[in-house]
PDB file of C-alpha atoms in Angstrom:
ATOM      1  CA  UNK A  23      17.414  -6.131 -30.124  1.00  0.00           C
ATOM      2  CA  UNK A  24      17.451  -6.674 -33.735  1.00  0.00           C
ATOM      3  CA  UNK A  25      18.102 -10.130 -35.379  1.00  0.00           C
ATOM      4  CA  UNK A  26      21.128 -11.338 -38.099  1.00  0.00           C
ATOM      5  CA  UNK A  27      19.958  -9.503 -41.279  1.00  0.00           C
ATOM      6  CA  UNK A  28      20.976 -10.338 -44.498  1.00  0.00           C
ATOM      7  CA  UNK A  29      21.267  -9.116 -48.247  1.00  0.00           C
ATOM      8  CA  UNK A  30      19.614  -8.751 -50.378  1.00  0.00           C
ATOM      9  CA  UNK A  31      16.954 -10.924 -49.892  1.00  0.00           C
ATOM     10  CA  UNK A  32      17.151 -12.318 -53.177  1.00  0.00           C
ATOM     11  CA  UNK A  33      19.416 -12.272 -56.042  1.00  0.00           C
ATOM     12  CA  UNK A  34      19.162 -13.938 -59.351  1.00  0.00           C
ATOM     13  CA  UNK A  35      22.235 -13.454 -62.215  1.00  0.00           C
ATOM     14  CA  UNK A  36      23.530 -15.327 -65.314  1.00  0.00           C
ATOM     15  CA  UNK A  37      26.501 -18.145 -64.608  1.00  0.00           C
ATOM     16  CA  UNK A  38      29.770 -16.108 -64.872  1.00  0.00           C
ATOM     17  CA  UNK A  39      28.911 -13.438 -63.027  1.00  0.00           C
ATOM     18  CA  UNK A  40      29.957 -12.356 -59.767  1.00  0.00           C
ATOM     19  CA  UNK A  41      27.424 -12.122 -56.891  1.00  0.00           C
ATOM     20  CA  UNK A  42      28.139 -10.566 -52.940  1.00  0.00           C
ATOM     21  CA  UNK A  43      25.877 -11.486 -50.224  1.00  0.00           C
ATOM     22  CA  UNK A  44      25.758  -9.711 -47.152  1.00  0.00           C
ATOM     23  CA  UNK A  45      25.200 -10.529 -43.422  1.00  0.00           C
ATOM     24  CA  UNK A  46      25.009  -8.453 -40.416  1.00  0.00           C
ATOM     25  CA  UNK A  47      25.014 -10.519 -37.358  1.00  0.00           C
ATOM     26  CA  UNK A  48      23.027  -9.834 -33.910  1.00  0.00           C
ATOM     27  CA  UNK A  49      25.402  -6.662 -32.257  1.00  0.00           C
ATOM     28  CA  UNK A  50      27.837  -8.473 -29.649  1.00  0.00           C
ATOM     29  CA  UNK A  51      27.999 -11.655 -31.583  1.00  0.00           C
ATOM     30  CA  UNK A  52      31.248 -12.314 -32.000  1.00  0.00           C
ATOM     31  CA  UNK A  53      30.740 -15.746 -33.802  1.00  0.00           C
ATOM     32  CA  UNK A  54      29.552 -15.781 -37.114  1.00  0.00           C
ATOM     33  CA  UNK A  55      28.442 -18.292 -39.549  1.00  0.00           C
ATOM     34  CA  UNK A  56      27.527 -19.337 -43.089  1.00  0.00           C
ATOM     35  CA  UNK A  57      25.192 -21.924 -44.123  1.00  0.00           C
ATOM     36  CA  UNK A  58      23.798 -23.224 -47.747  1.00  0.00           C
ATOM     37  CA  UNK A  59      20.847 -25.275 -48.723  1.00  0.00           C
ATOM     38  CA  UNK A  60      20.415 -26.661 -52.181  1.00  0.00           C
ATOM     39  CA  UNK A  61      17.658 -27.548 -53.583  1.00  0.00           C
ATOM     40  CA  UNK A  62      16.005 -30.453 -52.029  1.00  0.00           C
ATOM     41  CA  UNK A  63      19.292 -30.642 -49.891  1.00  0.00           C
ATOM     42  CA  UNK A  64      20.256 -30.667 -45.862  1.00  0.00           C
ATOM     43  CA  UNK A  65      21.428 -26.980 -44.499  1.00  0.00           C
ATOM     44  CA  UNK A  66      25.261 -27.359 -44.954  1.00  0.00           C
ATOM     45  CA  UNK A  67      27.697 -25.547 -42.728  1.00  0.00           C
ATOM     46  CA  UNK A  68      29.914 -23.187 -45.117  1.00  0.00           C
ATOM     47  CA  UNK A  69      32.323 -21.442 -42.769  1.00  0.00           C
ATOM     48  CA  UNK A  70      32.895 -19.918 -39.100  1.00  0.00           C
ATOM     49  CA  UNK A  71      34.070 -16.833 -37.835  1.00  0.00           C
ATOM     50  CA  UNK A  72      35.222 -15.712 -34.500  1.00  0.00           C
ATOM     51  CA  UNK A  73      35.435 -11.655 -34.487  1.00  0.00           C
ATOM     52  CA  UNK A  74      37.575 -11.122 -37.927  1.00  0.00           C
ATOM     53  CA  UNK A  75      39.486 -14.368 -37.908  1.00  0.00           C
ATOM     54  CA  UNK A  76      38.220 -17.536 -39.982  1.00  0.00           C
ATOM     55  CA  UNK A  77      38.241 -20.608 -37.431  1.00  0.00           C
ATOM     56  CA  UNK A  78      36.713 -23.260 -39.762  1.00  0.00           C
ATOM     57  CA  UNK A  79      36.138 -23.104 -43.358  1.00  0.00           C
ATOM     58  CA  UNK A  80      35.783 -26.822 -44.023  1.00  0.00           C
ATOM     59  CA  UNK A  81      32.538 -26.208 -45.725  1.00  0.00           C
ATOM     60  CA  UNK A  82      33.632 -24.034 -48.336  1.00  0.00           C
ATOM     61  CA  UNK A  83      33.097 -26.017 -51.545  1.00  0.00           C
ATOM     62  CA  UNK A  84      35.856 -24.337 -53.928  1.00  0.00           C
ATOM     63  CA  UNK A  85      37.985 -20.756 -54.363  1.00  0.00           C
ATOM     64  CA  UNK A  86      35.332 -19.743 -56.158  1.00  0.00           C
ATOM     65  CA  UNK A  87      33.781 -18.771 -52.627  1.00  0.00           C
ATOM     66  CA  UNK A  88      35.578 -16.090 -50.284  1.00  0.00           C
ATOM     67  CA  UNK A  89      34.253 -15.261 -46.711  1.00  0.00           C
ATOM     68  CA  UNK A  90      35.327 -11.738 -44.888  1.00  0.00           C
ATOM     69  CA  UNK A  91      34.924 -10.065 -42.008  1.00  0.00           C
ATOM     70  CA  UNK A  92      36.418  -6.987 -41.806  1.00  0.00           C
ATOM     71  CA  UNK A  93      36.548  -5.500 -38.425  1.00  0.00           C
ATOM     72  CA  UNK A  94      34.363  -8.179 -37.261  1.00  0.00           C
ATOM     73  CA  UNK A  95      31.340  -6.686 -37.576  1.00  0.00           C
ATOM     74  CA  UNK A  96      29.387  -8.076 -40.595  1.00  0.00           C
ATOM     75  CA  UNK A  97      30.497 -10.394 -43.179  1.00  0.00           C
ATOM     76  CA  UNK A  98      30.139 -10.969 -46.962  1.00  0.00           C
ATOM     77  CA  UNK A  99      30.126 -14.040 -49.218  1.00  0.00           C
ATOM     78  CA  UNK A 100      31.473 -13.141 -52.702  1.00  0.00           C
ATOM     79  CA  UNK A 101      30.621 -16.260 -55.256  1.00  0.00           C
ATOM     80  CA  UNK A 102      33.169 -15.680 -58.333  1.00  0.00           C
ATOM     81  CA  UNK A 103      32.138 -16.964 -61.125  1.00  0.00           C
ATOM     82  CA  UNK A 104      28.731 -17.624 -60.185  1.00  0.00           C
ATOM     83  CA  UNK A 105      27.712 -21.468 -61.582  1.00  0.00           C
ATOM     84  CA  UNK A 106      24.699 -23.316 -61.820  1.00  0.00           C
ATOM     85  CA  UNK A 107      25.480 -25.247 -58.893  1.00  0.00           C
ATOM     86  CA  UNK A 108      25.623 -22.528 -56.569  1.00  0.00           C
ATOM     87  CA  UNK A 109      22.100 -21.978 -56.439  1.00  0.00           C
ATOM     88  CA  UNK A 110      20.078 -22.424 -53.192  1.00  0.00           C
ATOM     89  CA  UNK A 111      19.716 -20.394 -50.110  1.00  0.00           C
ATOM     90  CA  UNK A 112      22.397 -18.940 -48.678  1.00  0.00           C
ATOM     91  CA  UNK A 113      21.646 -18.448 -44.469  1.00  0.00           C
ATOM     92  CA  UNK A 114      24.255 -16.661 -42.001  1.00  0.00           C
ATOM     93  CA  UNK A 115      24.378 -16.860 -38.354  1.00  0.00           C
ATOM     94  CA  UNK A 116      25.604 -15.767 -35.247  1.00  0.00           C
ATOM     95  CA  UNK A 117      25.974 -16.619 -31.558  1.00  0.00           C
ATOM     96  CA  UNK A 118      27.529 -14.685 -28.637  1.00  0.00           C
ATOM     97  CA  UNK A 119      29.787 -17.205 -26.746  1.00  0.00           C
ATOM     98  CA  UNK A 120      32.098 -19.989 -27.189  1.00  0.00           C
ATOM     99  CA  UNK A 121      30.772 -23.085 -28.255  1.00  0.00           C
ATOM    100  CA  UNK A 122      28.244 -24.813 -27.228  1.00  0.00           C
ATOM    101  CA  UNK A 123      25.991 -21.927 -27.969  1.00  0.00           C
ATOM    102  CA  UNK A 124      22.306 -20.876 -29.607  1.00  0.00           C
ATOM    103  CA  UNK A 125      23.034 -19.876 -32.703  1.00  0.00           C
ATOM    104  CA  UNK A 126      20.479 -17.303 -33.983  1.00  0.00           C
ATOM    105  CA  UNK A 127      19.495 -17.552 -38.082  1.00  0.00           C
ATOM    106  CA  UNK A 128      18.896 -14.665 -40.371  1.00  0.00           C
ATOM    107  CA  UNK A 129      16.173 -14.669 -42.874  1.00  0.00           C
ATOM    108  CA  UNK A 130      18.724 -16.022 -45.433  1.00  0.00           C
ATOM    109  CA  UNK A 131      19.106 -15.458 -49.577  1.00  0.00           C
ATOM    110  CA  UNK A 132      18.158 -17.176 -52.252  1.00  0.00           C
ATOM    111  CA  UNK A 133      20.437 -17.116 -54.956  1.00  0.00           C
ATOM    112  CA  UNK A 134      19.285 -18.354 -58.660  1.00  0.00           C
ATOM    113  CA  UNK A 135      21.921 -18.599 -60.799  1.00  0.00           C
ATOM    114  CA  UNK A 136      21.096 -18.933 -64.610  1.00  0.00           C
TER     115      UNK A 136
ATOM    116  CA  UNK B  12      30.890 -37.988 -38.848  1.00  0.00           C
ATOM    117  CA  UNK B  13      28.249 -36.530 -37.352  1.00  0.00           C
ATOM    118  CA  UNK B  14      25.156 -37.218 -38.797  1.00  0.00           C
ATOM    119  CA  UNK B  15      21.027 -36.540 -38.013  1.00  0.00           C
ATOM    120  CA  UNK B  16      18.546 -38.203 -39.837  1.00  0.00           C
ATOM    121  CA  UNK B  17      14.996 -36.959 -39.832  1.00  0.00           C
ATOM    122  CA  UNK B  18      13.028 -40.038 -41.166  1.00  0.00           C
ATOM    123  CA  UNK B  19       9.641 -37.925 -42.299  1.00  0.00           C
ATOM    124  CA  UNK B  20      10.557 -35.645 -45.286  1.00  0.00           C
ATOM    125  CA  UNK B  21       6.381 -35.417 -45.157  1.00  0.00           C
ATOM    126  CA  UNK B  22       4.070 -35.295 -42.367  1.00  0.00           C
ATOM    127  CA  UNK B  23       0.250 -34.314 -42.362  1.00  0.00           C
ATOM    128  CA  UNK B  24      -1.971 -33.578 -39.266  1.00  0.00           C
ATOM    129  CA  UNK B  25      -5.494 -32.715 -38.504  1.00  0.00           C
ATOM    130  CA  UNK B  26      -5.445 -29.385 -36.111  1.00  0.00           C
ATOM    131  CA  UNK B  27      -5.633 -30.345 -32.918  1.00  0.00           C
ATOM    132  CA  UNK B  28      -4.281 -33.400 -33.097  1.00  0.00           C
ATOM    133  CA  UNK B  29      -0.839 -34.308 -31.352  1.00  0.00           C
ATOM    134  CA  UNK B  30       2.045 -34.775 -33.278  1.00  0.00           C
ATOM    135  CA  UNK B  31       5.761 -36.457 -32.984  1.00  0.00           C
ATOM    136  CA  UNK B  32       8.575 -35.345 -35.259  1.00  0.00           C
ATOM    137  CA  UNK B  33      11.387 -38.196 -35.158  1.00  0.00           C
ATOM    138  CA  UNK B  34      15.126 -37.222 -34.744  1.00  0.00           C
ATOM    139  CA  UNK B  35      18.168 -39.568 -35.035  1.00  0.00           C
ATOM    140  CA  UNK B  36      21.910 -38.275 -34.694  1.00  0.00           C
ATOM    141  CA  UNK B  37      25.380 -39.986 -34.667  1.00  0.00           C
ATOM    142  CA  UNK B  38      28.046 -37.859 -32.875  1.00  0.00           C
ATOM    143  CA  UNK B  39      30.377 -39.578 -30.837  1.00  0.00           C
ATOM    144  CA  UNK B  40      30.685 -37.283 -27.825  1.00  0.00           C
ATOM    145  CA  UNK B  41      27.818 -35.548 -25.593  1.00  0.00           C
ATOM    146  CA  UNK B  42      25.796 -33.855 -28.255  1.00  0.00           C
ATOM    147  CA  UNK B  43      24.184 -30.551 -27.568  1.00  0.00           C
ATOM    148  CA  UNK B  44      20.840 -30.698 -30.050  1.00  0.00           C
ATOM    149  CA  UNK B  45      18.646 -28.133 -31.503  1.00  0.00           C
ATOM    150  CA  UNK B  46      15.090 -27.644 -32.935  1.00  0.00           C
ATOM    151  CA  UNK B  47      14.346 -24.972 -35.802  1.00  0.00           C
ATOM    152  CA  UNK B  48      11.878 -23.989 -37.513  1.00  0.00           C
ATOM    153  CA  UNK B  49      11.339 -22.610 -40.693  1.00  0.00           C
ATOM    154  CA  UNK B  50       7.550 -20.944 -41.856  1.00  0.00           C
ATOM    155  CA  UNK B  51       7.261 -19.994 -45.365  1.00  0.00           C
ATOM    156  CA  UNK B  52       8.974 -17.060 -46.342  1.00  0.00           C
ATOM    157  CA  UNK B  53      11.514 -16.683 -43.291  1.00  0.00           C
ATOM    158  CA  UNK B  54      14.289 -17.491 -42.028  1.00  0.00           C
ATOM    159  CA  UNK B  55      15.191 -19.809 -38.949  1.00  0.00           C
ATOM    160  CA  UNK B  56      13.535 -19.942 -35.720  1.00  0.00           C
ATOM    161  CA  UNK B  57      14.751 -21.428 -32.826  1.00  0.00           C
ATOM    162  CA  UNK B  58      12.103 -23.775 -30.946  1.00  0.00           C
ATOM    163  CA  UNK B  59      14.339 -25.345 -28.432  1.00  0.00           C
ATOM    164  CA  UNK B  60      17.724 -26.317 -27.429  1.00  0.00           C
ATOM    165  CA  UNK B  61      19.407 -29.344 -25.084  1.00  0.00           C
ATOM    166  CA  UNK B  62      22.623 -28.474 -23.982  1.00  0.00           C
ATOM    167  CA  UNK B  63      22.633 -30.540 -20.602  1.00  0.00           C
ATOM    168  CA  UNK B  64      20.886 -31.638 -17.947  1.00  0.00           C
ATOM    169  CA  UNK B  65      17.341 -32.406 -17.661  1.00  0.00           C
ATOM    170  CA  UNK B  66      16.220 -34.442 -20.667  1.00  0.00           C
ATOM    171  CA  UNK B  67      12.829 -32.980 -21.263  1.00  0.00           C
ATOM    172  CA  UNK B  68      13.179 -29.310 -22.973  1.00  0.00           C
ATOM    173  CA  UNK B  69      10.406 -27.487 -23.190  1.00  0.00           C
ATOM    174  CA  UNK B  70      10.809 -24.389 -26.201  1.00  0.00           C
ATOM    175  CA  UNK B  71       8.686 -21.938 -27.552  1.00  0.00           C
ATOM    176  CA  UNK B  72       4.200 -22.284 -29.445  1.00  0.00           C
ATOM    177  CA  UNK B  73       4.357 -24.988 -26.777  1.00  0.00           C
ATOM    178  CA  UNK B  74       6.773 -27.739 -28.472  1.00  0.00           C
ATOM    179  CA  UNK B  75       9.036 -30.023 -26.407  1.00  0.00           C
ATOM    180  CA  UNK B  76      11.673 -32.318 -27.235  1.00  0.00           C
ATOM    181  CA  UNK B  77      13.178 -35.138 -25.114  1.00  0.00           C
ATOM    182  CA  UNK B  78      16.744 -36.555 -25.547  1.00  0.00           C
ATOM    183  CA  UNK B  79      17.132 -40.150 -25.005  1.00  0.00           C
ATOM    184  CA  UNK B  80      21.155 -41.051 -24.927  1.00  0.00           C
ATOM    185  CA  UNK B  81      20.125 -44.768 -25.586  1.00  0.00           C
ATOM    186  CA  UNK B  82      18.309 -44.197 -28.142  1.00  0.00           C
ATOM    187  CA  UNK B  83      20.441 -41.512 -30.048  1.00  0.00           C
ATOM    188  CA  UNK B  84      16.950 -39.102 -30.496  1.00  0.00           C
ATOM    189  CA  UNK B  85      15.393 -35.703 -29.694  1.00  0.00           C
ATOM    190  CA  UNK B  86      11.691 -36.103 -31.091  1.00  0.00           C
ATOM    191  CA  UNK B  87       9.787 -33.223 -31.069  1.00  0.00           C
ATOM    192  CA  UNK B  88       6.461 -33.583 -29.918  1.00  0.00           C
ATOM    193  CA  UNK B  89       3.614 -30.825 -29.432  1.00  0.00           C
ATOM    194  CA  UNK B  90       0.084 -32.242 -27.966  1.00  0.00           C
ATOM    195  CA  UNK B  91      -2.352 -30.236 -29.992  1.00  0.00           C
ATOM    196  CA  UNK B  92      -1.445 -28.926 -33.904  1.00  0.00           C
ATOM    197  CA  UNK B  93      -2.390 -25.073 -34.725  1.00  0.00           C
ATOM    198  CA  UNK B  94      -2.833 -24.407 -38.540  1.00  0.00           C
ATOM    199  CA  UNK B  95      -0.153 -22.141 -37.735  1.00  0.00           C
ATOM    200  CA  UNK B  96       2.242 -24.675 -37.147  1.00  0.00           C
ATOM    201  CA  UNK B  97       2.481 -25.780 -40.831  1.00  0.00           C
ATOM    202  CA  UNK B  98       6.084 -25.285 -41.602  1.00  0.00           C
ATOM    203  CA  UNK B  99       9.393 -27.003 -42.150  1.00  0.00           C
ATOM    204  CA  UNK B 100      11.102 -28.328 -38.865  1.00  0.00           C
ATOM    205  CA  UNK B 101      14.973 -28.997 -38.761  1.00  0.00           C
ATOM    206  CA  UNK B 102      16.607 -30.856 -36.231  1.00  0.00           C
ATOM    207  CA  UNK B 103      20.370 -30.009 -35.708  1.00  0.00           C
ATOM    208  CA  UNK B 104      23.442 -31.435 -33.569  1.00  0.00           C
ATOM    209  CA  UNK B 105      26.148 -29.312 -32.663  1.00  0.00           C
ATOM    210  CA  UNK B 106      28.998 -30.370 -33.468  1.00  0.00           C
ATOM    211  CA  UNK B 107      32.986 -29.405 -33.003  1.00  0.00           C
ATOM    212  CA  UNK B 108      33.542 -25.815 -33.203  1.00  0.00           C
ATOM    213  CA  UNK B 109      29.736 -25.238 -32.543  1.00  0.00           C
ATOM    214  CA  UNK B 110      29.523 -25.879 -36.539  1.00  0.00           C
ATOM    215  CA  UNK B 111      25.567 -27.233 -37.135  1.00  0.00           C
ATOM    216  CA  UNK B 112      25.050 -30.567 -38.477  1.00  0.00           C
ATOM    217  CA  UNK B 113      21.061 -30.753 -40.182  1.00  0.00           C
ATOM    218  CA  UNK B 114      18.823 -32.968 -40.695  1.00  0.00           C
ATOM    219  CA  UNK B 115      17.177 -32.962 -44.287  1.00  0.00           C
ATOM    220  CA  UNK B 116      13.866 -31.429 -42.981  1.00  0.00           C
ATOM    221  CA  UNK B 117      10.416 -32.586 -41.860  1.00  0.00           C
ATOM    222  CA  UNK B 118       7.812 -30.450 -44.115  1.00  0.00           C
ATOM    223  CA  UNK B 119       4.297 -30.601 -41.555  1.00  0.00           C
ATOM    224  CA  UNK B 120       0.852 -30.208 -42.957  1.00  0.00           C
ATOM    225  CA  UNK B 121      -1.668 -29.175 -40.699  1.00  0.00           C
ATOM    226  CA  UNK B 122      -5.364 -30.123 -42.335  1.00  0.00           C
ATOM    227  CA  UNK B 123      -8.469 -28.553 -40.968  1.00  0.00           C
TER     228      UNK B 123
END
């Protein structure tokens, strides 16, 4: 069975651009997370899927960030305009059943922005 | 708020020695608690999970973890350190909506 991917692996632009990241969760999964870690920072919960439908994007730190899920399959984070800030590693998620439930990591990207 | 607090941001072991990773969380109803993993260069591994039931877990490269409710910790514990283990450990607490809630990270050295 193969794991949450994610892409690319990672991505480095200038501040004022526009960056998409990319995460294909384990097949089945209808949950579906995001996650960020800053530099020198505690993983941070971003947002939460469940199939195509948003159920908790507390996390989200401004509009600058939008979360889809299109046919709730996998899910991109678009980042627009990119700041300084937003650097750090970017992981997604997913787990099969309601809560509580393992969630399963992919390999994550690391975004530098510049 | 929920909360974990991973005292150790550094820990350094001979191999083969026995090792204790502390764990702290604040979360006002019955948590459900997680151990990760991280090695260089990848992503997230699951080591173990408590979810209910009984308190010592037993996971994965022969780590356990027991919860104590009175105590408000999960420390992971392993009896003898492989150089492979060097890595970054995260414990996490589940918390509403199945959301994670980290700990800042325990970075392990394993010396030879």
């Amino acid at each position: 069975e193969a794991g949450v991917t994610q892409f690319p692996s990672h991505s480095v632009i200038e501040k004022g651009q526009t960056v998409t990241l990319r995460c294909d969760p384990i097949s089945g999964h209808d949950n579906l997370y995001w996650y960020r870690r800053v530099m020198g920072k505690e993983i941070k919960f971003l947002l939460h899927f469940v199939k195509e439908s948003k159920q908790d994007e507390s996390g989200m730190p401004n509009n600058r960030f939008l979360a889809e899920r299109t046919g709730g399959t996998y899910s991109t984070l678009k980042v627009q305009p990119a700041e300084l800030e937003d650097s750090g590693v970017y992981f997604c998620a997913s787990s099969q059943r309601t809560p509580p439930d393992t969630q399963y990591f992919g390999p994550g990207t690391r975004l530098t922005v510049l | 708020a929920q909360s974990v607090t991973q005292p150790d941001i550094h820990i350094t072991v001979s191999e083969g020695a026995s090792l204790e990773l502390r764990c702290n969380y604040s979360y006002g109803a019955t948590p459900y608690l997680f151990w990760y993993v991280q090695s260089p260069g990848q992503g997230l591994q699951l080591l173990l999970k408590y979810f209910s039931g009984d308190t010592l877990v037993q996971g994965i490269k022969g780590f356990e973890a027991e919860f104590k409710r009175s105590q408000s910790s999960f420390n992971l514990r392993k009896p003898s350190v492989h150089w492979s283990d060097a890595a970054e450990y995260f414990c996490a607490v589940g918390a509403w909506g199945n959301k994670l809630v980290f700990g800042a990270g325990t970075i392990l050295r394993v010396k030879s």
